[in-house]
Coordinates of C-alpha atoms and ligand atoms in Angstrom, one line a residue:
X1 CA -17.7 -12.8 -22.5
X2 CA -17.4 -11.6 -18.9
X3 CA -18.0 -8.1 -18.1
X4 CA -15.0 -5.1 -18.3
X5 CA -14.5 -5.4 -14.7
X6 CA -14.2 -9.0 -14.4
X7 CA -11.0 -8.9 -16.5
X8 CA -7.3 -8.8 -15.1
X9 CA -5.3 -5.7 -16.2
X10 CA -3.4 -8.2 -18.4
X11 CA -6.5 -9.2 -20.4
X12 CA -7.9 -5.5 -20.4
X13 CA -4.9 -4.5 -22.2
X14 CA -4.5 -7.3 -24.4
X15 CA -8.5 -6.3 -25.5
X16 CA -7.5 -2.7 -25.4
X17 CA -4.6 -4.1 -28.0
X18 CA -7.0 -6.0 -30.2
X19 CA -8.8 -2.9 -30.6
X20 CA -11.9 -5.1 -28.8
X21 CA -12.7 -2.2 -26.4
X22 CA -11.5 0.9 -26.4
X23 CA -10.1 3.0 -23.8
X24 CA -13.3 5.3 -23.4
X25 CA -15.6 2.8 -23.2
X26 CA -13.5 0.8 -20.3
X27 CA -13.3 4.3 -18.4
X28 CA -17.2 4.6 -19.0
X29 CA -17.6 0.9 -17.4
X30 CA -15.9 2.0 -14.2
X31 CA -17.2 5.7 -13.9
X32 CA -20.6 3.9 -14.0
X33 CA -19.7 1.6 -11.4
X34 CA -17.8 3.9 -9.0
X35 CA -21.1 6.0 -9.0
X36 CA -23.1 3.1 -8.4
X37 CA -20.8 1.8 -5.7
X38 CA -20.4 5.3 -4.1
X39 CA -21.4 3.9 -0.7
X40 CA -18.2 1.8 -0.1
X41 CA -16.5 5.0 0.5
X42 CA -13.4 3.8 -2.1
X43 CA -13.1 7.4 -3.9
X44 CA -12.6 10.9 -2.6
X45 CA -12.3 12.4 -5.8
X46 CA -13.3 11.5 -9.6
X47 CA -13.5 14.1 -12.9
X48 CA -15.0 12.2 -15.9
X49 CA -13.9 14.7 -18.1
X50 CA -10.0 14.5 -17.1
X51 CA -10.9 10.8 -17.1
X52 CA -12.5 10.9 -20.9
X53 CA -9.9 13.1 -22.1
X54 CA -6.6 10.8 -21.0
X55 CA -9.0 8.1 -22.3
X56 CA -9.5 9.6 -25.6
X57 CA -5.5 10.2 -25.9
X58 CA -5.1 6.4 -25.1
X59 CA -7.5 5.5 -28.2
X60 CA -5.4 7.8 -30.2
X61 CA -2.2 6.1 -28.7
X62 CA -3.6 3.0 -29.6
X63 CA -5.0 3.1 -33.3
X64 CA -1.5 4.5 -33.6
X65 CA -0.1 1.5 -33.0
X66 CA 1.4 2.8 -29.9
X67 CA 2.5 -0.6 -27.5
X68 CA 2.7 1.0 -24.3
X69 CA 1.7 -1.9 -21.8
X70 CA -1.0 -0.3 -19.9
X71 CA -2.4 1.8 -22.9
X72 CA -6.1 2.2 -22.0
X73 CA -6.2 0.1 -18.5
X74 CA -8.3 1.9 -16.0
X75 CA -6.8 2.4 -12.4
X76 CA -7.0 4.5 -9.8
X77 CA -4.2 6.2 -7.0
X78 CA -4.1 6.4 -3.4
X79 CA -4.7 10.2 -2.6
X80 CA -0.9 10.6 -1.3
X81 CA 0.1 10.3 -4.4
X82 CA -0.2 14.2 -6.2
X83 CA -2.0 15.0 -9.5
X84 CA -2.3 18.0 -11.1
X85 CA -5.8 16.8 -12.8
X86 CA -7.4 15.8 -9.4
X87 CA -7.5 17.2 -5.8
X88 CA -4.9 15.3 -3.1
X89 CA -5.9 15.4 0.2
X90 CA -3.8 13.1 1.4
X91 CA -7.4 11.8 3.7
X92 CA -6.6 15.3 5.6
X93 CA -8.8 18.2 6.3
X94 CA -5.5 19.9 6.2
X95 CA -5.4 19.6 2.4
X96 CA -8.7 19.4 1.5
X97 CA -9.3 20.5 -2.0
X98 CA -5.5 20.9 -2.8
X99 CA -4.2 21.5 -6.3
X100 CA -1.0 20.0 -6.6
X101 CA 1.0 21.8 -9.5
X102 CA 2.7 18.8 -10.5
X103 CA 2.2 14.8 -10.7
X104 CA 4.0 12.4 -8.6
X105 CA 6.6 10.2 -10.4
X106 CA 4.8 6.8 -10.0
X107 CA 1.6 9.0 -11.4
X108 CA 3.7 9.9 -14.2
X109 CA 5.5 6.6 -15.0
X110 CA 1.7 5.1 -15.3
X111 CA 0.3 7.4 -17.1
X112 CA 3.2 6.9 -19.7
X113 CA 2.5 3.5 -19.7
X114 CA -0.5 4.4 -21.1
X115 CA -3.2 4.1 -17.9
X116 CA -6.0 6.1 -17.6
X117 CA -7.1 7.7 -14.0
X118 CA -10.4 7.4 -13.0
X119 CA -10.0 9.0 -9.3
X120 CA -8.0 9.1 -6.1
X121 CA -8.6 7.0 -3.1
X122 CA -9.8 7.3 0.3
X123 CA -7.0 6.2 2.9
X124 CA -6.1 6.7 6.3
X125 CA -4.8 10.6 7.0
X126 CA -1.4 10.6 5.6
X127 CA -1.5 7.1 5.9
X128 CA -1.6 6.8 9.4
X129 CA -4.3 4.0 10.2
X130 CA -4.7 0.0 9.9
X131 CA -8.4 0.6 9.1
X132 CA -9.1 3.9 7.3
X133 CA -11.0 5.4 10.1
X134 CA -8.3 7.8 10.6
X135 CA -9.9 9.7 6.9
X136 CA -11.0 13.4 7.5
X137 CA -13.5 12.0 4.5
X138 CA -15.6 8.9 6.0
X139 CA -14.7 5.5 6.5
X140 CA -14.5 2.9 3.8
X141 CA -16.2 -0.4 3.8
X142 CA -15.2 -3.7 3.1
X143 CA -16.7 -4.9 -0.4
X144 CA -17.2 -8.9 1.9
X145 CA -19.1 -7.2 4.5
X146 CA -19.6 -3.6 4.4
X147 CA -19.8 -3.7 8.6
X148 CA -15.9 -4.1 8.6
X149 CA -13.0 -1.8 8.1
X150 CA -11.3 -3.0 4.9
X151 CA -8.1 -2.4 6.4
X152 CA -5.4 0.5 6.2
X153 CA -4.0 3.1 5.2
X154 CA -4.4 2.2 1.2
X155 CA -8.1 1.0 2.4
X156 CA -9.6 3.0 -0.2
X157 CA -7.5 1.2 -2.8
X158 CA -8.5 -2.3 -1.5
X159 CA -11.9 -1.4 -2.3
X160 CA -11.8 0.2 -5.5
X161 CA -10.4 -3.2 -6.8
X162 CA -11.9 -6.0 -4.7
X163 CA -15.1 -4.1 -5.7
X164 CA -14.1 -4.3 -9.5
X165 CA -14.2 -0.3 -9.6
X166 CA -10.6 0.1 -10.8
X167 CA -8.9 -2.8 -12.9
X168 CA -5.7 -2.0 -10.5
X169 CA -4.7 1.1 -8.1
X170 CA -1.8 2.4 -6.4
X171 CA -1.2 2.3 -2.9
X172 CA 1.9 2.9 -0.5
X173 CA 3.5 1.1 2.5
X174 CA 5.4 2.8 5.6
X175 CA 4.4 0.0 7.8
X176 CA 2.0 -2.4 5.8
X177 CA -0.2 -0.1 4.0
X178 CA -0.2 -2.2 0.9
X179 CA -0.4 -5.5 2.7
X180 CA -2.7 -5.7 5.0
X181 CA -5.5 -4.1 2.9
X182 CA -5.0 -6.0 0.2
X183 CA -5.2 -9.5 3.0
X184 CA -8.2 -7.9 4.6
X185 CA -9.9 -7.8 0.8
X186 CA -8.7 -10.6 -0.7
X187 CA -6.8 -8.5 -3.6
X188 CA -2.9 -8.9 -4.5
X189 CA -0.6 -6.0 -3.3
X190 CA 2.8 -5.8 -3.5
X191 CA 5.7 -3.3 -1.4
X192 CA 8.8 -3.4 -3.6
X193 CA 12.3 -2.8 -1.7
X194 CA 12.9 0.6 -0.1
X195 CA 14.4 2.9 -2.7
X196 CA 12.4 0.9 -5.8
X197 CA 9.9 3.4 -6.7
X198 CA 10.3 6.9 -6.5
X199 CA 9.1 8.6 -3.8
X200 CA 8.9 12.3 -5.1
X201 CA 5.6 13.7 -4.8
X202 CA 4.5 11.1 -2.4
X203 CA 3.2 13.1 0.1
X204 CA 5.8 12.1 3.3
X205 CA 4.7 10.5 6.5
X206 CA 7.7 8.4 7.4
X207 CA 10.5 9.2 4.3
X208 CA 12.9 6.3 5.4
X209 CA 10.0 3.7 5.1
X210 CA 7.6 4.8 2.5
X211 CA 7.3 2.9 -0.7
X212 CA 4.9 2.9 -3.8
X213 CA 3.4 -0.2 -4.9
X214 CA 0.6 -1.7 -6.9
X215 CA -2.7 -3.6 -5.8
X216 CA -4.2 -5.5 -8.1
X217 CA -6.3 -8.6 -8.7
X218 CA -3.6 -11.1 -9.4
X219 CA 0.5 -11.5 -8.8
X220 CA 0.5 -10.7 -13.4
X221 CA -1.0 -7.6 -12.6
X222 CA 0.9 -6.5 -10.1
X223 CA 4.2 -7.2 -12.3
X224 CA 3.1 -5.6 -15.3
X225 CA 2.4 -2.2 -13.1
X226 CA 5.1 -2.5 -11.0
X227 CA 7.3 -2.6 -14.0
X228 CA 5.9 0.9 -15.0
X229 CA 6.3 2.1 -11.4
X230 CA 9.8 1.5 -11.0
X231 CA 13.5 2.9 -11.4
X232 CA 15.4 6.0 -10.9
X233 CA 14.5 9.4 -10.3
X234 CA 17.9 11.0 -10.0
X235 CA 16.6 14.9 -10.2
X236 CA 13.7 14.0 -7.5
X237 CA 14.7 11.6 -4.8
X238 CA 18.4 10.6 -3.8
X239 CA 16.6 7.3 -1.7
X240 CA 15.8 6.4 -5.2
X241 CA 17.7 3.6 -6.2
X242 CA 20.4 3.8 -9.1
X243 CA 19.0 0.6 -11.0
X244 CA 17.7 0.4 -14.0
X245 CA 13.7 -0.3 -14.3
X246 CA 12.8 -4.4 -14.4
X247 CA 10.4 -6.1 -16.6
X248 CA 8.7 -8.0 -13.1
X249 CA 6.6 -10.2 -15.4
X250 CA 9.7 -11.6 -16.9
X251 CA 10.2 -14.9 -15.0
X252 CA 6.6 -15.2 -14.2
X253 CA 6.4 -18.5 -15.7
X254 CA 9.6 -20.3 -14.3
X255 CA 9.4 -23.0 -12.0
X256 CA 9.4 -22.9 -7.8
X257 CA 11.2 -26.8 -7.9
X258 CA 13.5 -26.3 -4.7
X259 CA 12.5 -22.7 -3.5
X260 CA 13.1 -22.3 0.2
X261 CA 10.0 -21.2 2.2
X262 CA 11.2 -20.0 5.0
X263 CA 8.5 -20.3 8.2
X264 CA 9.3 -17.9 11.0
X265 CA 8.0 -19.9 14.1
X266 CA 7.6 -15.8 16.0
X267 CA 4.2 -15.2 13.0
X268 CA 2.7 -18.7 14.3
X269 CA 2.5 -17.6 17.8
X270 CA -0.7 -17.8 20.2
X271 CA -1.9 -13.9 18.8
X272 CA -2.8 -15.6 15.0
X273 CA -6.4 -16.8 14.9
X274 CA -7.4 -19.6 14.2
X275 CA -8.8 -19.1 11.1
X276 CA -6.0 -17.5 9.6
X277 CA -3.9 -20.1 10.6
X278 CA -5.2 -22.7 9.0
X279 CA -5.9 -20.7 5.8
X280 CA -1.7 -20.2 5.8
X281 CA -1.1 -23.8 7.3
X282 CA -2.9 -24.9 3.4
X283 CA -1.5 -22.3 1.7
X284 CA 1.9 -23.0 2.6
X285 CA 0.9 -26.9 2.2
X286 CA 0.0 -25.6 -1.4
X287 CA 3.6 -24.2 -2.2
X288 CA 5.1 -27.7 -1.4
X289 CA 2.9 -29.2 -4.1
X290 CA 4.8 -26.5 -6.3
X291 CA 7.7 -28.2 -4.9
X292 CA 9.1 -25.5 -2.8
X293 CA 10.2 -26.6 0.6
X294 CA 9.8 -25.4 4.0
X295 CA 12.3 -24.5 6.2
X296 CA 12.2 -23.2 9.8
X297 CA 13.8 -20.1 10.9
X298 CA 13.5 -17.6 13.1
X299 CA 13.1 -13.4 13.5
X300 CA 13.4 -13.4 17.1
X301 CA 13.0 -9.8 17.4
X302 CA 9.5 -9.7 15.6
X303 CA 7.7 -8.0 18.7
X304 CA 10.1 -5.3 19.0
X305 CA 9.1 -4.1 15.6
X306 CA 6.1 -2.6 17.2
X307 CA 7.5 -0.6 19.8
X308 CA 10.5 0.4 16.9
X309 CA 8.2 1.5 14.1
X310 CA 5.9 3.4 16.3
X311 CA 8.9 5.9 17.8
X312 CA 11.2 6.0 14.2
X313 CA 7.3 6.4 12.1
X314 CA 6.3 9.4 14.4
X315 CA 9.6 10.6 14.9
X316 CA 9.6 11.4 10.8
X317 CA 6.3 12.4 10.6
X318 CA 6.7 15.3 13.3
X319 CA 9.1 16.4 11.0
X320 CA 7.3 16.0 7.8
X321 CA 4.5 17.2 8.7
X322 CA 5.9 20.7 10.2
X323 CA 5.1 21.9 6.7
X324 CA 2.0 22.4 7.0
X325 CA 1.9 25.7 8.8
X326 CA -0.9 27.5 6.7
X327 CA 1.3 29.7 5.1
X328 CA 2.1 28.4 1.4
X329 CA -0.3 25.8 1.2
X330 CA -3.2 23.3 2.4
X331 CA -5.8 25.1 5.6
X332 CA -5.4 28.5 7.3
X333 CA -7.2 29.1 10.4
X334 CA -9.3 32.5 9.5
X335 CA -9.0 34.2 12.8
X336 CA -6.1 34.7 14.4
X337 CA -3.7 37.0 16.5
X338 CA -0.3 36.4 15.6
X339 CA 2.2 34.5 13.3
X340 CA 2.1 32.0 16.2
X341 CA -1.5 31.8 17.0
X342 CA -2.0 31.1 12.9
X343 CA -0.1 28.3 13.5
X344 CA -1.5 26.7 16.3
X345 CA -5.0 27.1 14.8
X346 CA -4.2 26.0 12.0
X347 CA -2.6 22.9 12.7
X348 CA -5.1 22.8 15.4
X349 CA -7.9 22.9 12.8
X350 CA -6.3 20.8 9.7
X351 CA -4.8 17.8 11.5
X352 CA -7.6 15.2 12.5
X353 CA -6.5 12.9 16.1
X354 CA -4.3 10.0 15.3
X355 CA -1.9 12.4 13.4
X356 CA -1.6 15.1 16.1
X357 CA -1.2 11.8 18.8
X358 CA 1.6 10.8 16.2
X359 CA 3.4 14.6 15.9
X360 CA 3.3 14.7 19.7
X361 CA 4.9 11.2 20.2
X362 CA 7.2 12.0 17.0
X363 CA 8.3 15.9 18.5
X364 CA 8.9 13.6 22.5
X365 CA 10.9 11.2 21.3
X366 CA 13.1 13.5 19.4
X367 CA 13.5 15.8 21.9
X368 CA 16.8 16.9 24.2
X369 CA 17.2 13.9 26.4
X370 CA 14.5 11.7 25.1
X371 CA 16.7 11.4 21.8
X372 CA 19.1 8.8 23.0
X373 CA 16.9 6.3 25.3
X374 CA 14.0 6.2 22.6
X375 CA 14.7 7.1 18.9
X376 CA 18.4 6.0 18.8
X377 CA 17.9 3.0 20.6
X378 CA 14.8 2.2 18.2
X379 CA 17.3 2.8 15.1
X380 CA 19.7 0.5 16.7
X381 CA 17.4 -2.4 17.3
X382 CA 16.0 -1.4 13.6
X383 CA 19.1 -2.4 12.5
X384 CA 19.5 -5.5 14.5
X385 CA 16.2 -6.7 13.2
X386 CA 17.5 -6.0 9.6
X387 CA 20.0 -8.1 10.6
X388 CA 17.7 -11.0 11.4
X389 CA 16.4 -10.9 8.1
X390 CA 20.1 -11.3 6.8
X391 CA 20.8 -14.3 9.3
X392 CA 17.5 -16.1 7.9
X393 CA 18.4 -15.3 3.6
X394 CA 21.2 -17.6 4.2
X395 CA 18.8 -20.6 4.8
X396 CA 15.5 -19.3 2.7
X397 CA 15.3 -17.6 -0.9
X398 CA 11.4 -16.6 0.3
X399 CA 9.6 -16.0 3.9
X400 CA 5.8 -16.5 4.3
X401 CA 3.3 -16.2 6.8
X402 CA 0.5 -14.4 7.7
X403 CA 0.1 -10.7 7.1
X404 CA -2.4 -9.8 9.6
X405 CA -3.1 -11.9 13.0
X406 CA -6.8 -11.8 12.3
X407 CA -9.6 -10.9 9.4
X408 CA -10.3 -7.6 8.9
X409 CA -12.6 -6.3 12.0
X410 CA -15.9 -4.6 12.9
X411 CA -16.3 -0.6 12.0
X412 CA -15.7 1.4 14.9
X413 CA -14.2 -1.7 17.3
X414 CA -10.8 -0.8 17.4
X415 CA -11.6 3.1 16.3
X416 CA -11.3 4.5 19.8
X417 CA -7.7 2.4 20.7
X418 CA -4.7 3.2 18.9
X419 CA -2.8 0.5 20.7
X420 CA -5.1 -2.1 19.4
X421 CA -4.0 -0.7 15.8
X422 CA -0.4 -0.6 16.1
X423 CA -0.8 -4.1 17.7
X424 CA -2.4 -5.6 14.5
X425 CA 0.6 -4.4 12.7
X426 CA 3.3 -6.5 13.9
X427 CA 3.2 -8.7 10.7
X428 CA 4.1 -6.4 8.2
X429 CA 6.4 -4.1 10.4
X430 CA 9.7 -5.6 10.7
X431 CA 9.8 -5.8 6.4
X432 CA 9.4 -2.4 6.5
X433 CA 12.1 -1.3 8.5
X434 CA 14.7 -3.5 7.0
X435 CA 13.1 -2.1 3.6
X436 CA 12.3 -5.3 2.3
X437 CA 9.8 -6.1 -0.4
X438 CA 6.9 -7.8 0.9
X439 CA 3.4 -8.9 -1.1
X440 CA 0.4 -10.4 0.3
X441 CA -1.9 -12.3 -2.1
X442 CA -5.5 -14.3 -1.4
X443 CA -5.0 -17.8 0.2
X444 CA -8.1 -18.3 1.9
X445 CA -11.2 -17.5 3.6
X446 CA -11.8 -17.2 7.6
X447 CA -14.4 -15.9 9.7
X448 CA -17.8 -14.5 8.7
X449 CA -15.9 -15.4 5.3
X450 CA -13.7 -12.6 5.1
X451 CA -10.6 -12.8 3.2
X452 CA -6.9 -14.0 4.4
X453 CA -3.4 -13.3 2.7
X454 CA -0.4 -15.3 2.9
X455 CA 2.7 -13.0 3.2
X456 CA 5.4 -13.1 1.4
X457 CA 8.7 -11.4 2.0
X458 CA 11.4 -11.3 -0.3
X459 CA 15.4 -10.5 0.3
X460 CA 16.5 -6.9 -1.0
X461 CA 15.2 -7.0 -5.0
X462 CA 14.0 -9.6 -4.7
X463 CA 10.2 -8.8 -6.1
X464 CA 10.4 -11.1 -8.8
X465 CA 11.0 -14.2 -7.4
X466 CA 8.1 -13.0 -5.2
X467 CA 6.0 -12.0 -7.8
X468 CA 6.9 -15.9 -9.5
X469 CA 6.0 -17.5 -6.6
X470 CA 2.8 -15.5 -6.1
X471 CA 2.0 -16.1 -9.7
X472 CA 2.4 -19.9 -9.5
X473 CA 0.2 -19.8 -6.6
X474 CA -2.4 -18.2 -8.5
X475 CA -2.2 -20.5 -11.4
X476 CA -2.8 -23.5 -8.7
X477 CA -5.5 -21.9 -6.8
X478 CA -8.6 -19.8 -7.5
X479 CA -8.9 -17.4 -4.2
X480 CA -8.0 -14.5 -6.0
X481 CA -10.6 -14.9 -8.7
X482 CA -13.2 -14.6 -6.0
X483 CA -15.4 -11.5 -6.3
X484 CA -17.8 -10.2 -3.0
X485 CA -21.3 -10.8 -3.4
X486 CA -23.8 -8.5 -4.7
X487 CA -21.0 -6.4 -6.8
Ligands
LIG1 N1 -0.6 0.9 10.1 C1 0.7 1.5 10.1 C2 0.6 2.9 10.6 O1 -0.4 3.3 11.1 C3 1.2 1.5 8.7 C4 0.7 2.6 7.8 C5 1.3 2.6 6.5 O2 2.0 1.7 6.0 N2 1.2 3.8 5.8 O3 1.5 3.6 10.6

């Protein structure tokens, strides 16, 4: 019998269901191994009694007979996500030991569907990073090769379940956040279509691009949580769609005979590595045998996603993040002269580098006469690369490629260059801004044999052909069963 954190969150609840395990010895397992394993940085906050306690309730829930999907199943949320039980941070000095009097919808949705919480997350300040160096609570570390960033801003998340110390977490994606930490640990992650998931009590860094999603071992577990996350919020936020929540898992099964793969030639250019190339050269290669075909296209605009996320991103973060004044919640500088001068400590104090870089290039490019020549003509050419997107649906049902142009990288190499960050993004941008869902699941191993994912994005709502796809992948191949070494 393999250990509790071998299993999927599918079998874990199917034990859970048989009444094999129970619910407070699962959360025991992983309390044990998130203190063993505190030196990968994953958590920022855990509470075994909160944990116990919903873990107790759970038993109850179960030997009542109660068939809530996730009843038991250990997992964990990225610390933008508010709890009341735990502290959210957000990865920000600014909000360091924060109560939050309430719990964010997604946190509420999973909780009904029966999960337990073991902690919250490390990330990237207010998930503003590609590596999680940008934490005002120490880097995380790849579980492959603890010398290397494990990617960002849901790095913490990554960790917690490429490490087996959470059976699945949450995690959220303005610009990739999901993906490309879940590529760079050889995990399964999924961003559903803008407006999927709620994003009340999410706490904001770019509202018209953040989304919710799950990370998780395999393409099954990210349906089955998923399906908990989504639907409407109508009372808490108006971007939240009006459709009814999905059962994702529902078409897992069904054949990919005659899918369309769309390959567009702009992610094959001369900036992908080697490496990864030739892990998404087989994995694509792999989806024919499913008998999907390929099909060239093109998103000629890819580059300019870059240069367009990094003036609308900052633009709503400087905006956003204007809350944080010291005066009704989060840090307060102690000495001060005036109202003003409180605020300029403050802020001065709470926000770590990258975000103040972002609030400065947010408040320029927003500002009287910068307005029209950089954030409307990024909107504009936002919408022409959503448009794009729409020209290539009509010959594709699916788009792959590579989420990242390389495997994850060295602790502290890119640390001091922000450019060098945003640069690594372009794969996962231009999804976000047309609001597309997007998933990134194991396909292969590169370099210093670190993990690659295969991208794939969907058209609008289109997560479970995605999540079918991904799923029939996963049945054909055994990447994401992989574990690191020494774990
Ligand atoms: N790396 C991107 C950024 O720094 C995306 C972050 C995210 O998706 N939250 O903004």
């Amino acid at each position: 019998m393999s250990s509790v954190h071998d299993l999927t969150v599918a079998q874990l609840a199917a034990r859970l269901r048989a009444r094999e395990l129970s619910a407070v010895e699962a959360a025991t397992h992983f309390l044990g191994r998130i203190e063993q394993h505190a030196g990968l940085g994953a958590f920022l906050a855990t509470d075994p009694e909160v944990t116990l306690a919903q873990a107790r309730a759970a038993d109850q829930r179960l030997a009542a007979g109660d068939t809530a999907p996730l009843l038991g199943v250990p997992i964990a949320h990225k610390d933008i996500f508010v709890t009341r039980d735990f502290p959210s941070t957000a990865g920000s000095k600014m909000l360091a030991g924060y109560r939050s009097p309430f719990d964010a919808t997604v946190v509420t949705r999973l909780a009904q569907a029966g999960a337990v919480t073991l902690g919250k997350l490390n990330c990237d300040e207010f998930a503003m990073g590609s590596a999680n160096e940008n934490s005002a609570f120490g880097v995380a570390r790849n579980p492959w090769d603890r010398s290397r960033i494990p990617g960002g801003s849901s790095g913490g998340s990554a960790v917690a379940v490429a490490a087996r110390l959470a059976a699945a977490a949450t995690g959220t994606d303005t610009g990739g956040s999901i993906r490309q930490p879940a590529s760079f640990c050889g995990i399964t992650g999924i961003k559903p279509t803008y407006g999927r998931a709620s994003r009340y009590g999410m706490i904001a860094y770019a509202s018209s691009l953040d989304q919710a999603g799950p990370m998780a071992r395999t393409a099954q577990d990210c349906a089955l949580l998923l399906s908990a996350m989504c639907g409407p919020d109508p009372d808490r936020d108006s971007t939240c769609l009006d459709r009814p929540a999905e059962d994702f898992a529902r078409t897992l099964g069904d054949s990919v005979e005659g899918l369309r793969i769309g390959v567009p030639r702009e992610f094959f250019g001369e900036g992908v590595a080697a490496d990864v190339r030739e892990a998404i050269d087989s994995a694509l290669a792999e989806l024919c045998k499913l008998g999907a075909s390929l099909v060239d296209i093109s998103l000629p605009r890819t580059e300019l996603a870059i240069p367009v996320y990094y003036i609308i991103a900052p633009a709503e973060a400087s905006s956003n993040l204007s809350r944080f004044d010291g005066v009704k919640f989060g840090h307060r500088a102690k000495d001060y002269a005036d109202l003003l001068d409180m605020y300029k400590k403050t802020r001065a104090e709470g926000f770590g580098d990258e975000v103040k870089r972002r609030i400065m290039i947010g408040t320029y490019v927003l500002s009287h006469g910068y307005y029209d020549a950089y954030y409307l003509q990024a909107q504009k050419i936002r919408r022409m690369i959503a448009d794009d997107f729409r020209q290539a649906f009509t010959q594709c049902d699916v788009i792959a490629g590579p989420v990242a142009p390389t495997v994850a990288w060295a602790l502290g190499d890119k640390a001091d260059d922000p450019v060098a960050n945003y640069l690594a993004d372009i794969f996962t941008l231009p999804a976000s801004l047309a609001g597309l869902p997007g998933m990134s699941i194991p396909c292969g191993f590169g370099a210093g044999s670190l993990p690659v994912g295969l991208q794939l994005i969907g058209n609008y709502f289109g997560e479970a052909k995605l999540l079918n796809l991904a799923h029939r992948y996963q049945q054909a191949t055994d990447f994401h069963t992989r574990a690191p070494q020494g774990l």
